[in-house]
CSV table of C-alpha atoms and ligand atoms in Angstrom, one decimal:
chain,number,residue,atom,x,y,z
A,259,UNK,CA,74.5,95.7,132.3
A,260,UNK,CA,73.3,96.7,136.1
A,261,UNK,CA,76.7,97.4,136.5
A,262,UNK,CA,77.4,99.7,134.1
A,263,UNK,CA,74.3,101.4,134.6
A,264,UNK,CA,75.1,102.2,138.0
A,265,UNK,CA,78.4,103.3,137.3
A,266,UNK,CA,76.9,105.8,134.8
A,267,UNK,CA,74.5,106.8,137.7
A,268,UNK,CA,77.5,107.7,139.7
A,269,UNK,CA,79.2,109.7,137.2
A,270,UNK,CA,76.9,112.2,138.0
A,271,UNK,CA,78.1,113.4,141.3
A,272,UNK,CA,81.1,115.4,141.9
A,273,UNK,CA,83.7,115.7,144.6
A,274,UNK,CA,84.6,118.5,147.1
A,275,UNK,CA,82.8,119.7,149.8
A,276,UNK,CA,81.5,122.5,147.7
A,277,UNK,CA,79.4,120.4,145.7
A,278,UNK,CA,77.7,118.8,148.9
A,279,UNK,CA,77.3,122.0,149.7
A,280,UNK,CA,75.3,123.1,146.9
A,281,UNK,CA,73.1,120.0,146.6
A,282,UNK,CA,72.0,120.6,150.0
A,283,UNK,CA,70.8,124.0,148.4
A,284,UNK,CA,69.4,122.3,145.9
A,285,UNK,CA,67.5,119.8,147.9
A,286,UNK,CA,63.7,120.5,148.4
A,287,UNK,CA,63.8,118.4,151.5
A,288,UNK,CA,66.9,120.0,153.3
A,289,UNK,CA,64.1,122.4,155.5
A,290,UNK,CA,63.4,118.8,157.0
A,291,UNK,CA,66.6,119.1,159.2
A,292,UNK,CA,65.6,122.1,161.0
A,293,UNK,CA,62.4,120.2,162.5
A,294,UNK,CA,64.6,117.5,164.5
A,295,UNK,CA,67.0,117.6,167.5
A,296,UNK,CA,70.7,116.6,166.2
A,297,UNK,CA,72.7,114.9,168.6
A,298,UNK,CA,75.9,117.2,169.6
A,299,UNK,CA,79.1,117.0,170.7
A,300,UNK,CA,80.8,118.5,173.9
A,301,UNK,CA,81.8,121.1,172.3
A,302,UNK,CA,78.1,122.1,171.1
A,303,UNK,CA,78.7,121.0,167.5
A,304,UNK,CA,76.3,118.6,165.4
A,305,UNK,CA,77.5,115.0,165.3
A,306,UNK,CA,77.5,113.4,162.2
A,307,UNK,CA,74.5,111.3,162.9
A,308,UNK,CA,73.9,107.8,160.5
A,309,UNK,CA,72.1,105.7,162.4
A,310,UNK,CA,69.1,106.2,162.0
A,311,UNK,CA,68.4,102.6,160.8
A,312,UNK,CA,68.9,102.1,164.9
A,313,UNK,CA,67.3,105.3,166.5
A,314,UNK,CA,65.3,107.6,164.7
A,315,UNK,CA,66.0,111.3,165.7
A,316,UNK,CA,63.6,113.3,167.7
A,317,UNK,CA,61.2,115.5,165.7
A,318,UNK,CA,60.8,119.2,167.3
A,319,UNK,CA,56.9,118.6,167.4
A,320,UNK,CA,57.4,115.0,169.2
A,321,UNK,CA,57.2,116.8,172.7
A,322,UNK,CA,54.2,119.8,171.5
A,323,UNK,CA,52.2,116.3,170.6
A,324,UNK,CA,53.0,114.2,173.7
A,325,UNK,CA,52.5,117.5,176.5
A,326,UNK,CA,48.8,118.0,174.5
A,327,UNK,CA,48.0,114.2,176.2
A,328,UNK,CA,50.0,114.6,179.2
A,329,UNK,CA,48.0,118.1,179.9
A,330,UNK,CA,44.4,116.5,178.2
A,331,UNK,CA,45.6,113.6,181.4
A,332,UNK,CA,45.7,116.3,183.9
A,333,UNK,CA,42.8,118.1,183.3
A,334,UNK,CA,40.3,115.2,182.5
A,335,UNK,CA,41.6,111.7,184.2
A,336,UNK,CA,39.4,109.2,182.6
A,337,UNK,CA,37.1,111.7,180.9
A,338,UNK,CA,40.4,111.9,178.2
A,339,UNK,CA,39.1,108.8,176.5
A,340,UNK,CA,36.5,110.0,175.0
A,341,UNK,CA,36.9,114.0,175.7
A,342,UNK,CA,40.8,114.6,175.0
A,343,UNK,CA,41.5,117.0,171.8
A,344,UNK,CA,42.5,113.5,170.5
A,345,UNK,CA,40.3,111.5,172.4
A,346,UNK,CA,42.0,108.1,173.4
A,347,UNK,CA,39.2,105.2,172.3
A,348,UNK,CA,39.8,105.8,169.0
A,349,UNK,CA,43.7,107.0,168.9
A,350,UNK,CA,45.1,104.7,167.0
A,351,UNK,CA,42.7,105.1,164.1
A,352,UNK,CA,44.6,108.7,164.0
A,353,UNK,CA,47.3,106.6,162.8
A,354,UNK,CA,45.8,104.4,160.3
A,355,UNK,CA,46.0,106.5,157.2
A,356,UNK,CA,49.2,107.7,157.2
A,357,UNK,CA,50.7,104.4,158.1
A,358,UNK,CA,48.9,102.6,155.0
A,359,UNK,CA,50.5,105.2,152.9
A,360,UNK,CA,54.3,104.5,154.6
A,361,UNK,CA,53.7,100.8,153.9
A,362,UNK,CA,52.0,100.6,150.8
A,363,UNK,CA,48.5,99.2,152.1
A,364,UNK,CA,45.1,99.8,152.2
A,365,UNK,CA,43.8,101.5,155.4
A,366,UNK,CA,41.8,97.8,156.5
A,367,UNK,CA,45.7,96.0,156.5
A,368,UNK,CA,47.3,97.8,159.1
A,369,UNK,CA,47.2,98.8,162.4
A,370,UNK,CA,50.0,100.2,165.4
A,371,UNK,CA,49.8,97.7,168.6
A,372,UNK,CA,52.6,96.3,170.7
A,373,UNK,CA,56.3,96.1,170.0
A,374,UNK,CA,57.7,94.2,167.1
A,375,UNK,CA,59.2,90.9,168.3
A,376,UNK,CA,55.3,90.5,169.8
A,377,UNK,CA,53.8,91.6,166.8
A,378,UNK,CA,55.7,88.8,165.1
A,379,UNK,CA,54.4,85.9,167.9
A,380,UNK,CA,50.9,86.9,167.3
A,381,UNK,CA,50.9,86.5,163.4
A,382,UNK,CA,52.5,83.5,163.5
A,383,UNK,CA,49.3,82.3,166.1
A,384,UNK,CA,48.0,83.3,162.7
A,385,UNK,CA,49.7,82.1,159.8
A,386,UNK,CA,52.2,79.5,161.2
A,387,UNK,CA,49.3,76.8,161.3
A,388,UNK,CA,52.1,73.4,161.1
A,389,UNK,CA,50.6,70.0,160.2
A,390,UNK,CA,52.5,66.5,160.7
A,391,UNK,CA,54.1,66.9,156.8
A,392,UNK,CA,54.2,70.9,156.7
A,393,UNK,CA,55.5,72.0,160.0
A,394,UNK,CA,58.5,73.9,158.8
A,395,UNK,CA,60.0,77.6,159.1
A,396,UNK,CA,62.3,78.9,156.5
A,397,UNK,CA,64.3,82.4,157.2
A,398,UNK,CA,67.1,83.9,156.0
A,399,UNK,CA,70.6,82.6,157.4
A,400,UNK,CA,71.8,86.3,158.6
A,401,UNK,CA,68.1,87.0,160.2
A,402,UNK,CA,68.1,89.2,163.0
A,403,UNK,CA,68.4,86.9,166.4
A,404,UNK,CA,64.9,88.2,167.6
A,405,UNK,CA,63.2,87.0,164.9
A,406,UNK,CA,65.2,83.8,164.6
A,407,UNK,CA,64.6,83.5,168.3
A,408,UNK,CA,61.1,84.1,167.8
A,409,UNK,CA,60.7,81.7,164.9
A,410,UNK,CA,62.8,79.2,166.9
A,411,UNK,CA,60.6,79.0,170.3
A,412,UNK,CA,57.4,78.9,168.1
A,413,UNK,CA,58.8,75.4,166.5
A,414,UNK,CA,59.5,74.5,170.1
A,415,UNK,CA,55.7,75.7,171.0
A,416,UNK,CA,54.1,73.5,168.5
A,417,UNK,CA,56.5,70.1,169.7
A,418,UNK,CA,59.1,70.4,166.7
A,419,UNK,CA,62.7,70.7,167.3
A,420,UNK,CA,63.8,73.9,166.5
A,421,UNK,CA,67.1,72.8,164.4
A,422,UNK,CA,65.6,70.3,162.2
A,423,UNK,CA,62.0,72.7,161.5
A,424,UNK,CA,64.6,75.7,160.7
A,425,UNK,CA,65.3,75.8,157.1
A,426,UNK,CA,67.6,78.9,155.9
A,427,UNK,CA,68.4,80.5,153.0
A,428,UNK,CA,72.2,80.7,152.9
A,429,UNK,CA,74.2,83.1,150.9
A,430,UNK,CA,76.4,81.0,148.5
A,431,UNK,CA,80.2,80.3,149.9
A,432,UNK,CA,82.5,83.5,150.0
A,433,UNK,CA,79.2,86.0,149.3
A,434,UNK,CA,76.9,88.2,151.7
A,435,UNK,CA,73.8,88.4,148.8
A,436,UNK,CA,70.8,85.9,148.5
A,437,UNK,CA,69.7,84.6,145.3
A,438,UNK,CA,66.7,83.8,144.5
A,439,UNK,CA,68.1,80.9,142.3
A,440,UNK,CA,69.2,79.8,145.6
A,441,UNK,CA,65.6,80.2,147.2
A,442,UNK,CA,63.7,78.6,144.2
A,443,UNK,CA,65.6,75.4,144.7
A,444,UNK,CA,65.1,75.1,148.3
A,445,UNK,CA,61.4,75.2,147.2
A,446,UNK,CA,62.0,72.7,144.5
A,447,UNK,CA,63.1,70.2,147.2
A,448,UNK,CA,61.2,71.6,150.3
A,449,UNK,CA,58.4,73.4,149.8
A,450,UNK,CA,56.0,71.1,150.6
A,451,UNK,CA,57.5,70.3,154.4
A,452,UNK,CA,57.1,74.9,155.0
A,453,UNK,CA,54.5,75.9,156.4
A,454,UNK,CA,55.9,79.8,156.7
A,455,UNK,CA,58.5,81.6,155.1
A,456,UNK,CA,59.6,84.8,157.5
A,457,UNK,CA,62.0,87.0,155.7
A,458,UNK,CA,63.7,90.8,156.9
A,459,UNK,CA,62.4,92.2,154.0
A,460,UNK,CA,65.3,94.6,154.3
A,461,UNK,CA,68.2,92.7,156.0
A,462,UNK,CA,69.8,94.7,158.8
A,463,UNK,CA,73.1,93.2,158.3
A,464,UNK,CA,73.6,93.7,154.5
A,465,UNK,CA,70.8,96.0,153.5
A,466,UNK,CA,69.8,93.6,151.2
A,467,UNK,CA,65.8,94.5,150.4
A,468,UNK,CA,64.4,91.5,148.7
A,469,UNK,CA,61.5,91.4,146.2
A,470,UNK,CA,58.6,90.5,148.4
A,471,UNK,CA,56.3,90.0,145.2
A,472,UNK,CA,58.8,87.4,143.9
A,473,UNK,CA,59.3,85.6,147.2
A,474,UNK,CA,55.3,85.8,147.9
A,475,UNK,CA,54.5,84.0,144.8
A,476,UNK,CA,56.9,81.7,145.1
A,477,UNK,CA,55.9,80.7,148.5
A,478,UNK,CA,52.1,80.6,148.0
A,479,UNK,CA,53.1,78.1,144.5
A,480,UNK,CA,54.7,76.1,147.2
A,481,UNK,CA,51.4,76.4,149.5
A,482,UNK,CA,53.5,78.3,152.4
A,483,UNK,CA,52.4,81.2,154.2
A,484,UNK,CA,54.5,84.2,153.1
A,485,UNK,CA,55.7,87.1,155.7
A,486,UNK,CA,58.0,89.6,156.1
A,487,UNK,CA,59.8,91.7,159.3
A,488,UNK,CA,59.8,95.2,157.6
A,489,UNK,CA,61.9,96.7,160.8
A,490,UNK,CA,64.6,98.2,158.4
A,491,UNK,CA,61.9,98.8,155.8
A,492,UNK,CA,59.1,100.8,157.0
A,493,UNK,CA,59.7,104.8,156.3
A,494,UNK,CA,63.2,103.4,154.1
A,495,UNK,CA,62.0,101.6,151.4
A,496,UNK,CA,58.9,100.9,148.9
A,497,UNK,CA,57.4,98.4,151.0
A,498,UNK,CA,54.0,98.4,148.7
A,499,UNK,CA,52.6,95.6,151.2
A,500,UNK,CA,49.4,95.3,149.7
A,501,UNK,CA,50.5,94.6,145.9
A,502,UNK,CA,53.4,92.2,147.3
A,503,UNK,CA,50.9,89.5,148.3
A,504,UNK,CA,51.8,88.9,151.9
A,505,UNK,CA,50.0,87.4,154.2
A,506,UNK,CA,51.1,89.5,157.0
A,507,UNK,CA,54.1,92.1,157.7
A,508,UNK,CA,55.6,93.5,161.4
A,509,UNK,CA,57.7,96.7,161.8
A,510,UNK,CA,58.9,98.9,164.4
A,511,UNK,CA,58.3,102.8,164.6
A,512,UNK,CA,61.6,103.7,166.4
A,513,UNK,CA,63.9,103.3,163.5
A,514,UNK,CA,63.5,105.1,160.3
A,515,UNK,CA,59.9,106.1,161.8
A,516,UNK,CA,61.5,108.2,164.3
A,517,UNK,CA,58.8,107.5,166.8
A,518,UNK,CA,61.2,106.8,170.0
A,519,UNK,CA,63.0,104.6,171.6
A,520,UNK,CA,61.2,101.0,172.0
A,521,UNK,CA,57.9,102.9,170.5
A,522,UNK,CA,54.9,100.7,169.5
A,523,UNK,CA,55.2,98.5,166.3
A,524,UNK,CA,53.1,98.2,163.4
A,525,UNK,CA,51.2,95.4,161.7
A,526,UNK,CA,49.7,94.7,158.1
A,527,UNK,CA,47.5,91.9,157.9
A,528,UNK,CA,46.5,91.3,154.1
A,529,UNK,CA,43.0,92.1,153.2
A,530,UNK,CA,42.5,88.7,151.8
A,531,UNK,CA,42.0,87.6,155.7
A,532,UNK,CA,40.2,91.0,156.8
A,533,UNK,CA,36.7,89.2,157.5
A,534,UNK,CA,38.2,85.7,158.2
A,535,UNK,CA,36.2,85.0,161.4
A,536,UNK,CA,37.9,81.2,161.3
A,537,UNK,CA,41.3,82.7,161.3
A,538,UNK,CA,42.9,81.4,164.4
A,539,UNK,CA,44.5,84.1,167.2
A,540,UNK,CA,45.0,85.5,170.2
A,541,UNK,CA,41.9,88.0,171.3
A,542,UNK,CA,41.4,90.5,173.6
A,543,UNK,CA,38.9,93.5,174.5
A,544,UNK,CA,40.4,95.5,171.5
A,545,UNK,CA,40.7,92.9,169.2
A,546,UNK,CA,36.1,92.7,169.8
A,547,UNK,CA,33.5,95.4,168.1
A,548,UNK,CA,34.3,99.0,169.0
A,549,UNK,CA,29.8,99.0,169.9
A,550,UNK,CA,29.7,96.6,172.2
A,551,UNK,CA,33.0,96.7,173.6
A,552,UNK,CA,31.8,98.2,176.5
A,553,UNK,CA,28.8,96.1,177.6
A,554,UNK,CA,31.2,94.3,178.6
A,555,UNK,CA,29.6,90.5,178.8
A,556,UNK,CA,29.0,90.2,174.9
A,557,UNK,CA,30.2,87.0,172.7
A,558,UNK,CA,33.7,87.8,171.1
A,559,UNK,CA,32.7,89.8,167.2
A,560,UNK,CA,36.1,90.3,166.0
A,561,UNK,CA,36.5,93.2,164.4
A,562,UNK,CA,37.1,92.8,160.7
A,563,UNK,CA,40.9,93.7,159.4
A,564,UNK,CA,44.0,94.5,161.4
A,565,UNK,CA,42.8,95.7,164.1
A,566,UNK,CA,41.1,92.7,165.0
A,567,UNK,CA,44.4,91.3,166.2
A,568,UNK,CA,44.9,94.2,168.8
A,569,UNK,CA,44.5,92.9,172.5
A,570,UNK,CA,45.0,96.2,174.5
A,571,UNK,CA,44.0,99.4,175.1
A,572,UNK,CA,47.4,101.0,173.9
A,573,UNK,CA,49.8,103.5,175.2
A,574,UNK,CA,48.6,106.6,174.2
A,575,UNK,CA,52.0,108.7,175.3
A,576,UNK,CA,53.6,106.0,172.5
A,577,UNK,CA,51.6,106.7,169.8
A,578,UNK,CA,51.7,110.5,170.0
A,579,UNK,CA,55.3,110.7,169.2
A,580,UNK,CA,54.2,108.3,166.3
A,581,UNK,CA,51.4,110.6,165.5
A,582,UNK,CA,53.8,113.8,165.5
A,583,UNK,CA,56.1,111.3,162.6
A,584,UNK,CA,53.6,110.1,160.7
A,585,UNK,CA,52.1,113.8,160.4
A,586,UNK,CA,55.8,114.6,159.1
A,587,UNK,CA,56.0,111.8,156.9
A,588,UNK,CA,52.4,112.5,155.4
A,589,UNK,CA,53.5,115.8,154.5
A,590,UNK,CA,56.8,114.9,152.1
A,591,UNK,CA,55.2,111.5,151.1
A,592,UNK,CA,57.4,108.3,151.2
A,593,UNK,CA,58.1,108.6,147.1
A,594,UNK,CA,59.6,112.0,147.5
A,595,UNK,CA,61.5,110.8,150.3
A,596,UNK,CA,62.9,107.7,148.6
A,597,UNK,CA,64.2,109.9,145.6
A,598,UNK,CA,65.9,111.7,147.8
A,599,UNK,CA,67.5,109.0,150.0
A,600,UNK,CA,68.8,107.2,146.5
A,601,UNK,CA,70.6,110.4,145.2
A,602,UNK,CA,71.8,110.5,148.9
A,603,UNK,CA,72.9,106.8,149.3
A,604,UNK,CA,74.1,106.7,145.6
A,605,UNK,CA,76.3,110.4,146.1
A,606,UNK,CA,78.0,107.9,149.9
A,607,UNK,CA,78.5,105.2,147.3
A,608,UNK,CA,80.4,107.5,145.2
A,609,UNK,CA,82.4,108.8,147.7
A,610,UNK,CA,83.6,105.5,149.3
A,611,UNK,CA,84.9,104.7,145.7
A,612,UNK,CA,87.8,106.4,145.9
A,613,UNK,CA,89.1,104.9,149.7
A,614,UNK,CA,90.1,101.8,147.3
A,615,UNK,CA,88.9,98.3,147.8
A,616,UNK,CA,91.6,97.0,149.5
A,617,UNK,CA,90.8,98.9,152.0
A,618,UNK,CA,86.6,99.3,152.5
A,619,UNK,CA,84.3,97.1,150.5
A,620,UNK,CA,80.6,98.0,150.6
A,621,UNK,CA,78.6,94.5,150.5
A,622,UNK,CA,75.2,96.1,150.4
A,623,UNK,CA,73.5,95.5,146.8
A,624,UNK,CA,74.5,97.9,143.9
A,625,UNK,CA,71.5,98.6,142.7
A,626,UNK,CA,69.2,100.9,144.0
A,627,UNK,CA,66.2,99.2,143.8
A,628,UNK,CA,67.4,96.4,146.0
A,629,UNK,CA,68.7,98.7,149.1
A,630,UNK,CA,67.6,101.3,151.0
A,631,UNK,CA,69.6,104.1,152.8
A,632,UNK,CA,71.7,101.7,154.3
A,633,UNK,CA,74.7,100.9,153.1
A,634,UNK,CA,76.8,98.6,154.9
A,635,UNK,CA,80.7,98.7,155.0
A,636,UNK,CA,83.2,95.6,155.4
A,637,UNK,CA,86.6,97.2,156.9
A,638,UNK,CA,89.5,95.0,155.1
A,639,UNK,CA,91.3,93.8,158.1
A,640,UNK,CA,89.9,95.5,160.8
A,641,UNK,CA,88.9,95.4,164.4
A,642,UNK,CA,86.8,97.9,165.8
A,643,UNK,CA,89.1,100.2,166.8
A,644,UNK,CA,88.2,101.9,163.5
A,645,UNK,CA,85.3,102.2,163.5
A,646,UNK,CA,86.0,103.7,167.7
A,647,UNK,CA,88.4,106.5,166.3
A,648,UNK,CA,85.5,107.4,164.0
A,649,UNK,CA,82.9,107.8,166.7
A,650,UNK,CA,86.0,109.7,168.5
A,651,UNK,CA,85.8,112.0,164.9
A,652,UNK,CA,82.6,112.9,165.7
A,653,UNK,CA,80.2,109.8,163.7
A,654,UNK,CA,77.7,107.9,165.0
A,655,UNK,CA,77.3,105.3,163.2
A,656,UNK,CA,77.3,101.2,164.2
A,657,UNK,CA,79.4,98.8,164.4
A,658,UNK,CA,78.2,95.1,163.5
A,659,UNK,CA,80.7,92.0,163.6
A,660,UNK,CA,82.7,90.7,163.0
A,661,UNK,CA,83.9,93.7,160.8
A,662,UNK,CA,80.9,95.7,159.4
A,663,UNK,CA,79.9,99.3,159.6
A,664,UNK,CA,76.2,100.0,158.8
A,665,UNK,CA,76.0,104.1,157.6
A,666,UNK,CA,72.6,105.1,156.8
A,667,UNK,CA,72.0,108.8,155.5
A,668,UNK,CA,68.5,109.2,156.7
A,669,UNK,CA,66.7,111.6,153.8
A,670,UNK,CA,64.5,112.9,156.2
A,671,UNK,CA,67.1,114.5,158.1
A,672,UNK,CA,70.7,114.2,157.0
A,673,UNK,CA,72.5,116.2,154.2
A,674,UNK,CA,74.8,116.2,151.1
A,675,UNK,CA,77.5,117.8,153.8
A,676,UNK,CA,76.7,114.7,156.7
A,677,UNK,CA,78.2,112.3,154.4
A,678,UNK,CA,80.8,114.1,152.6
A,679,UNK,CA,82.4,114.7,155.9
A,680,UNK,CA,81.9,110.7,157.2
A,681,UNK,CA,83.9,109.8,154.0
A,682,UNK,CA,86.6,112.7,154.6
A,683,UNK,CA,86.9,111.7,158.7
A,684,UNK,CA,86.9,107.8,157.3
A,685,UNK,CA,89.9,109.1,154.9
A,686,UNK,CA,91.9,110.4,157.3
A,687,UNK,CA,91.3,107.9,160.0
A,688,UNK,CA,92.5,104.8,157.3
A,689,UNK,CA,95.2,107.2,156.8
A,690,UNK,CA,96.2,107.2,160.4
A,691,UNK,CA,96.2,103.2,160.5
A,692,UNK,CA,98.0,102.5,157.1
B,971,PLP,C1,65.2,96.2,165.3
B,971,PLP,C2,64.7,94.8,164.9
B,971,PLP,C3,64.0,94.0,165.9
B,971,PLP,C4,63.8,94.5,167.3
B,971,PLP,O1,62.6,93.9,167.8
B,971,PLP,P1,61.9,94.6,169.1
B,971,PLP,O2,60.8,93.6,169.3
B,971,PLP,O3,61.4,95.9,168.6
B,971,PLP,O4,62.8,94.7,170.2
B,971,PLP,C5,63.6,92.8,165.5
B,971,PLP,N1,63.8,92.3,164.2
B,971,PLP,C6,64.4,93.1,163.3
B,971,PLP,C7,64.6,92.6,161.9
B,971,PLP,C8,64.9,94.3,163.6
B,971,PLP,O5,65.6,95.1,162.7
């Protein structure tokens, strides 16, 4: 049935260069491209840039919003916190809004602190809360290794041993996919020894983006604490973090939220635990009441939500580039962006069709809802010199082994005409090898 569906869906697109030509015309968003810096060649010429699921590109008003603090800096030192055109004390509530809306959250269940892989440590101080029968994690098999790394040295942390508290959710023999049969069992027999399940809520290997509602529910049934790394989610996918039920989320803003490289991460905290004074976690000065904050000798007052979890005054050159984004993203609005990037993904799948199976097999999910822009590419019997004569053709793209290329058309700023030429330079460098 899906299948069919989707091969309707992609009987809608046409080939020829041409018709990428004309659906850039078409698209309402193409204007986007002008307001970022596109990687070039020697020569001068635009790369085909796809990886935006690594590095987000620079947005043209990233350095107009980062000189305003450097200058603000100059001119009032320490005065900036309060007097700057965007006065520092309170930068980070600049951010608030428009990150609820990329996420799906209310305003209360987020905030921008730290870098991810931290982010991650300090909700587990939260929400990973192991007793002598319920001590374990359970991830998925393919995770990415800093967050099996992180969930590993928190089972070390709290005395367990790190293989035997690790339960993962395996793809079945000869598949990528999960299945949530697969997961529902492991609950069936386990669920009462979890104490967290930690899920990439879009996996960066596969592009697999799971059903967070599903998996929520079925965790809390079980009694687990449910959360999700949303590194390849957040500015991709729906995320709708508040409806899914999760007790907490972490994200980075360098990726699709092309905020620079290792720019500050994000966190969402459910509102269920927003005034949850007992909550354990790890404090600091900003994590304690904005009014007294200052005086400096008071008794900790958490502040109520996610920004009670912040411990530091932040890096306010950091968050400017993810204030310039955020601005950017505010304006399309993540829907619009979305129904763009599955007309874009679905117009790559379409093309790769006709390379032949036997040659490229695409093991990201079919359907749409399940995936993002991502899709990633297994190269039938191939080493990466492939994928090296294509970054020679002018691609950047990623390489991931043993034999996977990830391509992610990025709605914001790549076009009909980027991919149709990746799939033509793909053609002609298969046709080279063969
Ligand atoms: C990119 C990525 C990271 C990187 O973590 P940092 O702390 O930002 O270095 C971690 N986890 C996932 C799933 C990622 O995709």
């Amino acid at each position: 049935m899906l299948r069919t569906e989707n091969q309707r869906k992609l009987s809608n697109y046409k080939h020829g260069l041409d018709y990428a030509k004309e659906q850039d015309k078409l698209d309402e968003l193409s204007h986007y491209r002008q307001q970022f810096h596109i990687p070039k060649d020697k020569q001068g010429n635009d790369l085909i840039y796809l990886c935006g699921n690594s590095l987000g590109l620079q947005p043209k008003s990233t350095k107009t919003y980062i000189n305003q603090e450097l200058e603000d800096w100059a001119n009032l030192g320490v005065e900036g916190h309060t007097d700057a055109k965007h006065p520092w004390l309170p930068y980070h509530e600049f951010l608030t809004e428009a990150t609820a809306k990329v996420v799906g959250a209310k305003p209360i269940e987020v905030v921008t602190m730290n870098t991810l892989t931290t982010n991650l440590h300090l909700m587990m101080v939260s929400f990973y809360k192991p007793t002598k029968k319920r001590y374990k994690i359970l991830i998925e098999s393919d995770a990415f290794p800093s967050d099996k790394f992180a969930v590993e040295s928190q089972l070390r942390h709290h005395g367990y041993d790190d293989k035997e508290g690790l339960i993962l959710w395996k793809p079945r023999e000869g598949e990528e996919l999960l299945r949530y049969e697969d997961l529902e069992s492991i609950m069936q027999n386990h669920g009462d020894e979890i104490a967290l399940i930690m899920i990439g809520g879009v996996n960066y290997y596969t592009g697999q983006f799971f059903d967070f509602k599903r998996i929520t529910e079925l965790g809390h049934k079980h009694g687990c604490k449910v959360g999700f790394d949303c590194a390849h989610g957040a500015g991709n996918v729906d995320l709708d973090l508040h409806n899914s039920g999760a007790d907490f989320a972490v994200w980075c803003t360098y990726k699709y939220m092309n905020s620079g490289p290792g720019s500050l991460g994000g966190c969402f905290i459910h509102e269920r635990h927003a005034h949850d004074k007992n909550l354990n976690r790890f404090t600091g000065w900003w994590s304690h009441n904005k009014q007294t904050r200052f005086k400096m000798r008071d008794e900790f007052d958490v502040i109520p939500g996610a920004e009670g979890w912040q411990l530091s005054n932040p890096p306010i050159l950091s968050m400017a580039a993810i204030r310039a984004s955020l601005d950017m993203f505010n304006e399309v609005g993540i829907q619009k962006l979305i129904q763009k990037s599955k007309k874009l993904t679905g117009y790559l799948e379409f093309l790769l069709k006709d390379l032949g199976a036997d040659t490229i097999r695409v093991i990201t999910p079919e359907d749409p809802k399940q995936r993002g822009c991502q899709l990633s590419l297994q190269v039938i019997n191939a080493d990466k010199s492939l994928y090296d004569e294509l970054t020679e053709a002018g691609v950047i793209s990623d390489w991931r082994e043993p034999d996977v290329i990830r391509i992610a058309p990025v709605p914001l700023y790549n076009s009909f005409e980027d991919v149709y030429l990746l799939v033509d330079k793909l053609k002609k460098v298969l046709e080279n090898k063969s």
